[in-house]
């Protein structure tokens, strides 16, 4: 399976993917920001990198067309958004239908969009987490591949909660991509993910707080 990763910054999720020993070929890491830390990390792992700044293009459609052309040079089976902080046009999403995967730092469909940890704290939810999902036209929606939940602690700040979620992202993202690469998860009809050889423990639950 050939994979192209899109990033915009730190690249810690990308790093988790690169270091997970996945049965995939990382063809290229593309960043829309030249200063993205993740570019150095990718290069250190021997993965080709490319910067394509959206500022060099007159509008979203033109940028997305150029980005798709660059991605398609690698003929990837999967395009992974790992902290790529740009909304993608409908045409782009359609072009990569069933091949485009994102990680979002909240338990979707709760808290789509930005500032998820602050919003989770403000809402007073007792469980928060992250979601790996197929990308569809609506931002931060689409068939869910995997989720991980963490407790929200009384003393949590955005930062402490964010760190707890990020730790789970680094575990969840490679796991979900491995399932896709090994054919253990796939997008079925009716927009739901189908699993084979994976189980859910029906007797387990994460509740928070606890006595
Ligand atoms: C992560 O929290 C991810 O869920 C979100 O953007 C952040 C990217 O962080 N989409 P990093 O660049 O992977 O460190």
Coordinates of C-alpha atoms and ligand atoms in Angstrom, one line a residue:
X1 CA 0.0 0.0 0.0
X2 CA 1.4 3.4 -1.0
X3 CA 0.7 6.3 1.3
X4 CA 1.1 10.1 1.0
X5 CA 0.9 12.1 4.3
X6 CA -0.2 15.8 4.4
X7 CA 1.0 17.9 7.4
X8 CA 1.1 21.5 8.4
X9 CA 3.1 21.6 11.6
X10 CA 4.6 19.6 14.4
X11 CA 4.1 16.2 12.7
X12 CA 3.9 14.1 15.9
X13 CA 1.1 11.9 14.4
X14 CA 3.1 11.6 11.2
X15 CA 6.1 10.5 13.3
X16 CA 4.0 7.9 15.1
X17 CA 2.9 6.5 11.7
X18 CA 6.5 6.5 10.3
X19 CA 7.8 4.6 13.4
X20 CA 5.0 2.1 13.7
X21 CA 6.5 -0.5 11.3
X22 CA 3.4 -0.4 9.2
X23 CA 3.3 -2.6 6.1
X24 CA 3.0 0.4 3.8
X25 CA 5.4 2.5 1.6
X26 CA 5.5 6.2 2.6
X27 CA 5.9 7.8 -0.8
X28 CA 6.0 11.4 0.3
X29 CA 5.2 13.9 3.1
X30 CA 3.7 17.1 1.8
X31 CA 3.4 20.3 4.0
X32 CA 1.6 23.5 3.1
X33 CA 4.0 25.3 5.5
X34 CA 7.7 25.5 4.9
X35 CA 8.5 25.8 8.6
X36 CA 6.6 22.7 9.6
X37 CA 8.7 20.7 12.1
X38 CA 7.4 17.5 10.7
X39 CA 9.4 18.0 7.5
X40 CA 12.7 17.4 9.3
X41 CA 11.3 14.4 11.0
X42 CA 10.1 12.9 7.7
X43 CA 13.5 13.6 6.1
X44 CA 15.3 12.0 9.0
X45 CA 13.2 8.9 8.3
X46 CA 14.2 8.9 4.7
X47 CA 10.8 9.9 3.4
X48 CA 10.8 12.4 0.5
X49 CA 9.3 15.7 1.5
X50 CA 7.7 18.5 -0.5
X51 CA 6.5 22.0 0.5
X52 CA 3.5 23.4 -1.3
X53 CA 2.4 26.7 0.1
X54 CA -1.2 27.6 -0.4
X55 CA -0.1 31.2 -0.4
X56 CA 1.5 30.7 -3.8
X57 CA -1.9 30.0 -5.4
X58 CA -4.8 32.5 -6.0
X59 CA -7.6 30.4 -4.5
X60 CA -8.5 27.2 -2.8
X61 CA -9.5 25.4 -5.9
X62 CA -6.2 26.2 -7.7
X63 CA -4.2 25.1 -4.7
X64 CA -6.2 21.9 -4.3
X65 CA -5.8 21.0 -8.0
X66 CA -2.0 21.5 -7.8
X67 CA -1.8 19.5 -4.5
X68 CA -3.8 16.7 -6.1
X69 CA -1.5 16.6 -9.1
X70 CA 1.6 16.4 -6.8
X71 CA -0.1 13.6 -4.7
X72 CA -1.1 11.7 -7.8
X73 CA 2.5 11.5 -9.1
X74 CA 2.9 8.8 -6.3
X75 CA -0.4 7.0 -7.2
X76 CA -1.2 6.5 -3.5
X77 CA -3.7 4.0 -2.1
X78 CA -4.2 6.2 0.9
X79 CA -3.8 9.9 1.6
X80 CA -3.5 10.6 5.3
X81 CA -4.2 14.0 6.8
X82 CA -2.0 14.2 9.9
X83 CA -2.6 17.7 11.3
X84 CA -3.1 19.2 7.8
X85 CA -4.8 22.5 8.8
X86 CA -6.6 23.4 5.7
X87 CA -10.2 22.7 4.6
X88 CA -10.1 20.8 1.4
X89 CA -12.4 21.5 -1.5
X90 CA -15.3 19.3 -2.5
X91 CA -13.5 18.3 -5.7
X92 CA -10.4 17.2 -3.8
X93 CA -12.4 15.2 -1.3
X94 CA -14.3 13.5 -4.2
X95 CA -11.1 12.8 -6.1
X96 CA -9.8 10.8 -3.0
X97 CA -13.1 9.3 -2.0
X98 CA -12.5 6.2 0.1
X99 CA -8.7 6.9 0.2
X100 CA -8.6 10.0 2.4
X101 CA -8.2 9.5 6.2
X102 CA -8.0 12.1 9.0
X103 CA -7.4 12.2 12.7
X104 CA -9.4 14.6 14.8
X105 CA -8.7 15.4 18.5
X106 CA -12.3 14.8 19.8
X107 CA -14.9 12.0 19.9
X108 CA -16.8 12.9 16.7
X109 CA -19.5 13.8 16.1
X110 CA -18.8 15.9 19.3
X111 CA -16.6 18.9 18.8
X112 CA -15.8 19.1 15.1
X113 CA -13.6 22.0 14.1
X114 CA -10.9 23.8 16.1
X115 CA -10.1 24.2 19.9
X116 CA -11.6 20.9 20.7
X117 CA -10.0 20.5 24.1
X118 CA -11.1 24.0 25.3
X119 CA -14.6 23.2 24.1
X120 CA -14.7 19.8 25.8
X121 CA -13.6 21.5 29.1
X122 CA -16.2 24.2 28.7
X123 CA -18.9 21.6 28.0
X124 CA -18.0 19.6 31.1
X125 CA -17.8 16.3 29.3
X126 CA -16.3 13.6 31.5
X127 CA -14.9 11.6 28.5
X128 CA -13.0 13.1 25.6
X129 CA -10.7 11.6 23.0
X130 CA -9.8 11.2 19.3
X131 CA -11.3 9.8 16.1
X132 CA -9.7 8.4 13.0
X133 CA -12.2 8.7 10.1
X134 CA -12.7 8.6 6.3
X135 CA -13.0 12.1 5.0
X136 CA -16.2 13.2 3.4
X137 CA -17.5 16.6 2.2
X138 CA -18.5 17.9 5.6
X139 CA -15.6 19.0 7.7
X140 CA -14.7 16.5 10.5
X141 CA -17.4 14.0 9.6
X142 CA -17.3 10.8 7.6
X143 CA -17.2 7.1 8.5
X144 CA -15.5 6.4 11.8
X145 CA -12.6 3.9 11.7
X146 CA -11.6 4.0 15.3
X147 CA -11.9 6.1 18.5
X148 CA -10.1 6.3 21.8
X149 CA -11.5 7.9 24.9
X150 CA -9.7 9.5 27.8
X151 CA -11.1 10.8 31.1
X152 CA -11.4 14.5 31.7
X153 CA -9.9 15.2 35.1
X154 CA -11.2 18.0 37.4
X155 CA -7.8 19.8 37.4
X156 CA -7.4 19.5 33.6
X157 CA -6.3 22.5 31.5
X158 CA -6.4 22.6 27.7
X159 CA -2.8 21.6 27.7
X160 CA -3.0 18.6 30.1
X161 CA -6.1 17.3 28.4
X162 CA -4.6 17.8 25.0
X163 CA -1.5 15.9 26.0
X164 CA -3.6 13.0 27.2
X165 CA -5.6 12.9 24.0
X166 CA -2.4 13.3 21.8
X167 CA -0.9 10.2 23.5
X168 CA -3.9 8.2 22.4
X169 CA -3.7 9.7 18.9
X170 CA -0.2 8.3 18.6
X171 CA -1.5 4.8 19.5
X172 CA -4.8 4.9 17.6
X173 CA -3.7 6.4 14.3
X174 CA -1.1 3.7 13.4
X175 CA -3.4 1.0 14.6
X176 CA -6.2 2.1 12.3
X177 CA -3.9 2.5 9.3
X178 CA -2.6 -1.0 10.0
X179 CA -6.1 -2.3 9.9
X180 CA -6.7 -0.7 6.5
X181 CA -3.3 -1.9 5.1
X182 CA -4.0 -5.4 6.3
X183 CA -7.6 -5.5 5.0
X184 CA -9.0 -5.8 8.5
X185 CA -11.0 -2.7 8.1
X186 CA -12.6 -1.3 5.0
X187 CA -15.3 1.1 4.0
X188 CA -18.5 -0.8 3.3
X189 CA -21.7 0.3 1.6
X190 CA -24.0 2.6 3.5
X191 CA -20.9 4.6 4.7
X192 CA -20.0 2.4 7.6
X193 CA -16.7 0.7 8.3
X194 CA -16.6 -3.1 8.2
X195 CA -14.1 -5.0 10.4
X196 CA -12.8 -8.5 10.1
X197 CA -10.9 -10.3 12.8
X198 CA -11.3 -7.4 15.2
X199 CA -13.4 -7.6 18.3
X200 CA -15.0 -5.2 20.8
X201 CA -15.3 -6.2 24.4
X202 CA -18.9 -5.9 25.2
X203 CA -18.3 -6.2 28.9
X204 CA -15.9 -3.3 29.1
X205 CA -16.6 0.4 29.6
X206 CA -14.6 3.5 30.5
X207 CA -16.6 5.6 32.9
X208 CA -15.4 8.8 34.6
X209 CA -15.3 9.7 37.3
X210 CA -15.3 6.5 39.3
X211 CA -16.0 5.7 43.0
Ligands
LIG1 C1 -3.5 16.6 16.2 O1 -4.1 16.9 17.4 C2 -4.5 16.1 15.2 O2 -5.5 15.4 15.8 C3 -5.1 17.4 14.7 O3 -4.0 18.2 14.6 C4 -3.0 17.9 15.5 C5 -1.7 17.7 14.8 O4 -0.6 17.4 15.6 N1 -5.7 17.1 13.4 P1 0.7 16.8 15.0 O5 1.2 17.8 13.9 O6 0.4 15.5 14.5 O7 1.7 16.8 16.2

